[in-house]
Amino acid sequence: MGGGMHPRFDGTSSRRLLARLRDIMAGSGSGQDRLDKIVTLIAAEMKADVCSCYVMRAGEVLELFSTEGLNKTAVHNTRLRVGEGIVGYIAGHARPVALDNAPSHPSFAYRPETGEDPFQSLAGVPILRGSKVRGVLVIQHKDRRRYVEEEVETLQTIAMVVAELVAQSELVNPVEVTTTGDPVLLPARLSGTAMSAGLAMGLAVIHRPQLTVRQMVAEDADAELERFNTALQTMHSAIDDLLEAASLAGLSEPRDILETYRMFAEDRGWLSRIREAIRVGLTAEAAVQQVQNDTRARMSHLTDPYIRERLMDFEDLTNRLLQHLAGKTSSTDGATLPDDMILVARSMGPAELLDYDRTRLRGLLLEEGSPASHVCIVARALNIPVVQAADALNRIEPLDQLIVDGDHGQVFIRPAEDIQMAFGEAVALQHRKEQMYAEIRNLPSVTRDGVPISIQLNCGLLIDLPHLTASGAEGVGLYRTEIPFMVRASYPDVTAQTTLYSRIMDEVGHKPIVFRTLDVGGDKMLPYMTGGEEENPALGWRAVRIGLDHPSLLRQQLRALLLAAAGRPLSVMFPMIAEVAEFDGARRLLELELKRLAAQGVEPPSNLRVGTMLEVPSLLWQLPALLPKLDFLSVGSNDLTQYLFAADRGNPRTSTRYDPLSPSMLCVLRRLVDECTRHRVSLSICGEMAGRPLDAMALIGVGFRTLSMSPPSVGPVKTMLRSLDVAALRQYMSGLYTGADHSLRDKLKTFGKDHGVIF
Ligand code: PEP
Ligand code: MG
């Protein structure tokens, strides 16, 4: 903090200020009188040198309506456009700002008539009603000071009250408001990274992450009880603050809901059960969660709507309490989910995405994430466009209209009419392309010079399987078995797994399918699996490592696969194999299960094929020992790229830093093609690059003949390969492997264009 000492503005100061605000609102006087009193009160209680209130007038102009500390003559004279100065910035972005050095802010605009030059610090909040900006409330200090959270939150609460004053037309002539229409938040465009192709329009739904309880048992019950009591108290006062804000703003409906909440939060039975669970040795978080699980189990079969609602309230309280225990406050958006929704999240796991109703999900906007993260893989499987863009959560209000452009990595917030029209045209074009893909669906998948290429699908959900017929793919090159595990509340037993796998085999019919054994860990955590936090999850305890350490888990899955296959062909693939010994270990478990089932008289698969993924570079130096043991090998280029370049695939700073179309990666891939040909092992590639037309072209040039990809990629890749002359490409690429290039993307693109390849 610059400047000297300041008496701390804390919860007590805030409550005192709000109590006095209530008196002003309950008292008499015109809207202007009351606003003046409010502004004076804020300046006094917050020890601010200035407090000013700007109100939105016709034509999106912010007019200074009241001030304590600036020249009074500026009142009703100083006007700022939305976007002009820091006040205009707050209105334009509809978000609070707290600056300890306001003149250095890029939006700072000096208005001499206000006499505000000596003020260094500024905290301001938008006056919002619904998603509309009605004005801006600011405080300023002469010296440089850092504002505390309580100060900004208190200003936000007061802004709610002022919003009511404005809305009740006590400040601005009602004719002006009605004839000019409501001032609305301005349209905006965010540019980011395209992570899943396609276009979507819908309303914003802000995703709130589920908190998972990691530590179950505590050593010191008294300390846990104290933590619990503190969290409970914080939650109570947070609810009280909300209640107070709601009554100040004269809102009756939210207040009723909040009253009910408070009643529940004080429910003796609920509290004593949680405390009892802590006394018996659970952590506060685990106790809260456990009591909730019990409540859910006891009440879930009841159909009485009142009880079901009560159950929902308890669920929400549990989440709030967990958030308070974790030291986070919740950010309810209060929105019921719209039919066309665009999820907006800081980050998200694939299971969380699948928690949402897929029939309503149109698009996804993430602040953090990368194209190879599993949430994006799942989104692509669901054909949901995804864009990653920083600052999304600050710019977007719940239920804002959004257009997600997953082809160009941009998002339009509250788009104007012309953008919406362009969106309609782009969707029509996309339909035309899809028609074109449908037309080539039953044509052979061969290159222009007659080389057959097998196109396979990457799947992980039952809903993916109809794509097999619809896309014309030859089979399923990668079935990610972990995805069904991630969407369940508990670990599926052998019977449940057998039923699922045999349904999948029924659906796939005579087409081949490769089942990859459980690949969890890294960014794919199971909700019911507590492995503890890891410093480097991608390099941690994941995939086959878990299976080898807990052989019963892997054996159960292999048993279920064998039972489901009984008499049918079965292909099993192990993920993340780093050395031949691991493959041998996994294969041994498969043999044990085969023997066990044979002893029980279960029919073995008609043809059992065993393979591995190549994702860990160490395996490249054991190929002569490995390949004779394999029926097939599939390159997981997502992980292989991440490990080859030591660049986290889930981190936007590193995920696109290196290009798989680089000499080093292509050399690795070419070597694999040579070795597999020599050992007569079938080779495929199932990482995301196989589904990108230009990358797929390079892979064919390197020598790959089987590409496995997510369903939406089939049309574009097939269009590309049918226009490709492989002989010419091979010839061209022979000169590229030894160069010093960072990326060969541009050169390959130029080759494609010059040779009439359709991308
Ligand atoms: C890969 O790593 O390329 C792959 C296909 O596996 P996953 O993306 O599921 O890790
Ligand atoms: Mg992988």
XYZ file of N, CA and C in Angstrom, residues 622-730:
327
model
N 12.399 -48.858 -27.345
C 12.211 -50.289 -27.068
C 11.368 -50.939 -28.161
N 11.279 -50.278 -29.297
C 10.395 -50.811 -30.345
C 10.773 -52.241 -30.765
N 12.060 -52.561 -30.948
C 12.377 -53.926 -31.380
C 11.900 -54.973 -30.368
N 11.922 -54.628 -29.081
C 11.457 -55.583 -28.066
C 9.935 -55.571 -27.961
N 9.350 -54.413 -28.245
C 7.897 -54.275 -28.048
C 7.086 -54.838 -29.212
N 7.466 -54.445 -30.429
C 6.585 -54.709 -31.571
C 6.250 -56.191 -31.779
N 7.202 -57.116 -31.578
C 6.840 -58.523 -31.785
C 5.712 -58.975 -30.855
N 5.488 -58.256 -29.765
C 4.456 -58.660 -28.810
C 3.087 -58.075 -29.146
N 3.037 -57.185 -30.116
C 1.807 -56.419 -30.350
C 1.037 -56.879 -31.574
N -0.298 -56.727 -31.497
C -1.113 -56.883 -32.698
C -1.283 -55.536 -33.394
N -1.299 -54.473 -32.603
C -1.433 -53.149 -33.224
C -0.864 -52.087 -32.293
N -0.607 -50.935 -32.885
C -0.084 -49.812 -32.115
C -0.795 -48.543 -32.584
N -1.192 -47.703 -31.639
C -1.861 -46.466 -32.034
C -1.155 -45.284 -31.393
N -0.827 -44.302 -32.193
C -0.095 -43.148 -31.671
C -1.073 -42.177 -31.022
N -0.840 -41.889 -29.746
C -1.617 -40.855 -29.050
C -0.838 -39.569 -29.178
N -1.062 -38.863 -30.273
C -0.188 -37.718 -30.547
C -0.427 -36.570 -29.572
N -1.573 -36.554 -28.898
C -1.793 -35.471 -27.922
C -0.762 -35.585 -26.805
N -0.677 -36.784 -26.232
C 0.282 -36.965 -25.150
C 1.704 -37.050 -25.685
N 1.873 -37.689 -26.836
C 3.236 -37.809 -27.368
C 3.845 -36.415 -27.600
N 3.034 -35.493 -28.145
C 3.542 -34.135 -28.374
C 3.901 -33.491 -27.034
N 3.001 -33.667 -26.054
C 3.239 -33.040 -24.745
C 4.529 -33.565 -24.105
N 4.777 -34.886 -24.224
C 5.973 -35.443 -23.573
C 7.237 -35.222 -24.410
N 7.060 -35.220 -25.720
C 8.218 -35.019 -26.584
C 8.807 -33.622 -26.392
N 7.905 -32.628 -26.323
C 8.375 -31.243 -26.203
C 8.390 -30.743 -24.759
N 8.008 -31.622 -23.809
C 7.901 -31.210 -22.406
C 7.024 -29.966 -22.294
N 5.831 -30.014 -22.907
C 4.947 -28.850 -22.931
C 3.523 -29.297 -22.593
N 3.059 -28.842 -21.454
C 1.735 -29.210 -20.939
C 0.642 -28.987 -21.991
N -0.093 -30.058 -22.325
C -1.134 -29.930 -23.347
C -2.337 -29.145 -22.846
N -2.483 -29.022 -21.521
C -3.651 -28.330 -20.969
C -3.371 -26.868 -20.654
N -2.164 -26.413 -20.879
C -1.804 -25.049 -20.509
C -1.708 -24.194 -21.779
N -2.578 -23.165 -21.904
C -2.593 -22.401 -23.153
C -1.254 -21.754 -23.492
N -0.410 -21.525 -22.470
C 0.889 -20.906 -22.759
C 1.814 -21.881 -23.477
N 1.623 -23.180 -23.213
C 2.561 -24.139 -23.797
C 1.932 -25.036 -24.856
N 0.588 -25.138 -24.837
C -0.026 -26.171 -25.671
C 0.135 -25.903 -27.168
N 0.274 -24.624 -27.544
C 0.441 -24.359 -28.974
C 1.845 -23.858 -29.289
N 2.699 -23.936 -28.298
C 4.062 -23.414 -28.467
C 4.857 -24.227 -29.491
N 4.641 -25.530 -29.500
C 5.341 -26.402 -30.441
C 4.320 -27.004 -31.392
N 4.756 -27.297 -32.572
C 3.830 -27.776 -33.582
C 4.091 -29.259 -33.862
N 3.062 -30.095 -33.814
C 3.314 -31.494 -34.185
C 3.798 -31.610 -35.635
N 3.498 -30.592 -36.443
C 4.034 -30.606 -37.812
C 5.430 -29.976 -37.809
N 6.313 -30.563 -37.000
C 7.694 -30.079 -36.929
C 8.593 -31.222 -37.376
N 9.800 -30.913 -37.818
C 10.673 -32.004 -38.273
C 10.843 -33.086 -37.211
N 10.998 -32.682 -35.920
C 11.270 -33.708 -34.908
C 10.090 -34.670 -34.764
N 8.893 -34.145 -34.681
C 7.728 -35.016 -34.513
C 7.542 -35.879 -35.767
N 7.693 -35.273 -36.939
C 7.482 -36.060 -38.160
C 8.545 -37.152 -38.317
N 9.765 -36.874 -37.818
C 10.802 -37.924 -37.856
C 10.404 -39.101 -36.971
N 9.898 -38.770 -35.776
C 9.447 -39.825 -34.860
C 8.357 -40.658 -35.538
N 7.402 -39.968 -36.151
C 6.269 -40.668 -36.760
C 6.738 -41.530 -37.945
N 7.682 -40.988 -38.722
C 8.159 -41.742 -39.876
C 8.873 -43.023 -39.416
N 9.623 -42.878 -38.313
C 10.327 -44.054 -37.801
C 9.336 -45.117 -37.359
N 8.271 -44.669 -36.731
C 7.239 -45.622 -36.288
C 6.638 -46.359 -37.472
N 6.373 -45.606 -38.558
C 5.809 -46.231 -39.755
C 6.772 -47.324 -40.250
N 8.072 -46.983 -40.329
C 9.061 -47.949 -40.823
C 9.119 -49.195 -39.944
N 9.209 -48.978 -38.631
C 9.351 -50.120 -37.702
C 8.110 -51.006 -37.718
N 6.944 -50.383 -37.742
C 5.707 -51.180 -37.721
C 5.570 -51.964 -39.031
N 5.978 -51.346 -40.147
C 5.913 -52.064 -41.412
C 6.830 -53.284 -41.340
N 8.052 -53.051 -40.817
C 9.013 -54.144 -40.741
C 8.480 -55.286 -39.870
N 7.833 -54.944 -38.754
C 7.340 -55.989 -37.843
C 5.900 -56.409 -38.154
N 5.352 -55.921 -39.244
C 3.977 -56.232 -39.638
C 2.968 -55.991 -38.498
N 3.133 -54.858 -37.849
C 2.179 -54.475 -36.791
C 1.304 -53.364 -37.357
N -0.028 -53.499 -37.215
C -0.834 -52.412 -37.796
C -0.693 -51.155 -36.959
N -0.622 -50.069 -37.670
C -0.339 -48.783 -37.026
C -1.456 -47.799 -37.344
N -1.873 -47.065 -36.314
C -2.844 -45.987 -36.557
C -2.452 -44.796 -35.693
N -3.188 -43.723 -35.857
C -2.955 -42.551 -35.000
C -4.313 -42.021 -34.573
N -4.434 -41.762 -33.260
C -5.760 -41.363 -32.775
C -5.732 -40.055 -31.996
N -4.614 -39.317 -32.041
C -4.594 -38.002 -31.398
C -5.360 -36.998 -32.246
N -5.536 -35.807 -31.708
C -6.379 -34.812 -32.378
C -5.845 -34.407 -33.755
N -4.512 -34.534 -33.959
C -3.986 -34.081 -35.252
C -4.547 -34.900 -36.413
N -4.910 -36.156 -36.133
C -5.446 -36.995 -37.209
C -6.743 -36.422 -37.777
N -7.428 -35.595 -36.994
C -8.718 -35.048 -37.423
C -8.611 -33.665 -38.053
N -7.399 -33.126 -38.120
C -7.237 -31.803 -38.755
C -6.731 -32.012 -40.172
N -7.477 -31.522 -41.185
C -7.150 -31.873 -42.573
C -5.682 -31.677 -42.963
N -5.081 -30.543 -42.599
C -3.690 -30.324 -43.027
C -2.746 -31.312 -42.332
N -2.974 -31.499 -41.025
C -2.142 -32.436 -40.273
C -2.338 -33.854 -40.807
N -3.602 -34.177 -41.129
C -3.895 -35.520 -41.641
C -3.179 -35.729 -42.972
N -3.106 -34.675 -43.781
C -2.382 -34.780 -45.052
C -0.917 -35.140 -44.777
N -0.311 -34.436 -43.803
C 1.092 -34.709 -43.484
C 1.254 -36.141 -42.994
N 0.300 -36.614 -42.181
C 0.393 -37.979 -41.647
C 0.347 -39.004 -42.783
N -0.501 -38.737 -43.758
C -0.564 -39.652 -44.907
C 0.761 -39.601 -45.667
N 1.320 -38.404 -45.767
C 2.619 -38.245 -46.433
C 3.718 -39.013 -45.712
N 3.633 -39.045 -44.380
C 4.618 -39.766 -43.580
C 4.452 -41.271 -43.757
N 3.227 -41.701 -44.064
C 3.007 -43.129 -44.285
C 1.855 -43.741 -43.499
N 1.153 -42.951 -42.713
C -0.005 -43.490 -41.976
C -1.131 -43.811 -42.947
N -1.786 -44.954 -42.699
C -2.907 -45.337 -43.554
C -4.199 -45.508 -42.755
N -4.106 -45.373 -41.428
C -5.306 -45.434 -40.592
C -5.310 -44.226 -39.666
N -6.380 -43.436 -39.781
C -6.501 -42.228 -38.968
C -7.780 -42.331 -38.157
N -7.679 -42.072 -36.856
C -8.872 -42.139 -36.015
C -9.160 -40.756 -35.457
N -10.396 -40.319 -35.585
C -10.709 -38.915 -35.271
C -12.114 -38.768 -34.711
N -12.408 -37.579 -34.170
C -13.760 -37.366 -33.651
C -14.721 -37.194 -34.834
N -15.999 -37.533 -34.625
C -16.946 -37.598 -35.754
C -16.988 -36.362 -36.664
N -16.971 -35.130 -36.123
C -17.100 -33.999 -37.041
C -15.916 -33.839 -38.002
N -14.797 -34.526 -37.719
C -13.625 -34.369 -38.593
C -13.697 -35.248 -39.830
N -14.571 -36.256 -39.822
C -14.553 -37.237 -40.908
C -14.782 -36.570 -42.265
N -15.811 -35.732 -42.359
C -16.133 -35.084 -43.647
C -14.961 -34.272 -44.178
N -14.424 -33.318 -43.366
C -13.313 -32.504 -43.858
C -12.075 -33.338 -44.220
N -11.744 -34.369 -43.421
C -10.541 -35.165 -43.717
C -10.755 -35.994 -44.979
N -11.954 -36.533 -45.125
C -12.205 -37.353 -46.318
C -12.177 -36.487 -47.584
N -12.733 -35.281 -47.472
C -12.691 -34.358 -48.608
C -11.241 -34.080 -48.984
N -10.416 -33.841 -47.961
C -9.006 -33.553 -48.212
C -8.333 -34.734 -48.923
N -8.500 -35.939 -48.353
C -7.680 -37.043 -48.884
C -8.116 -37.460 -50.285
N -9.399 -37.269 -50.584
C -9.854 -37.638 -51.925
C -9.279 -36.700 -52.995
N -8.746 -35.552 -52.509
C -8.177 -34.617 -53.488
C -6.646 -34.671 -53.480
N -6.087 -35.630 -52.757
C -4.637 -35.643 -52.531
C -3.897 -36.660 -53.405
N -2.746 -36.227 -53.906
C -1.875 -37.135 -54.645
C -0.722 -37.510 -53.695
N -0.771 -38.729 -53.137
C 0.182 -39.115 -52.099
C 1.614 -39.169 -52.640
N 1.762 -39.680 -53.877
C 3.109 -39.824 -54.428
C 3.810 -38.460 -54.481
N 3.074 -37.445 -54.953
C 3.671 -36.109 -55.038
C 4.006 -35.583 -53.646
N 3.124 -35.844 -52.702
C 3.343 -35.361 -51.335
C 4.580 -36.021 -50.710
N 4.685 -37.337 -50.887
C 5.840 -38.062 -50.316
C 7.139 -37.498 -50.865
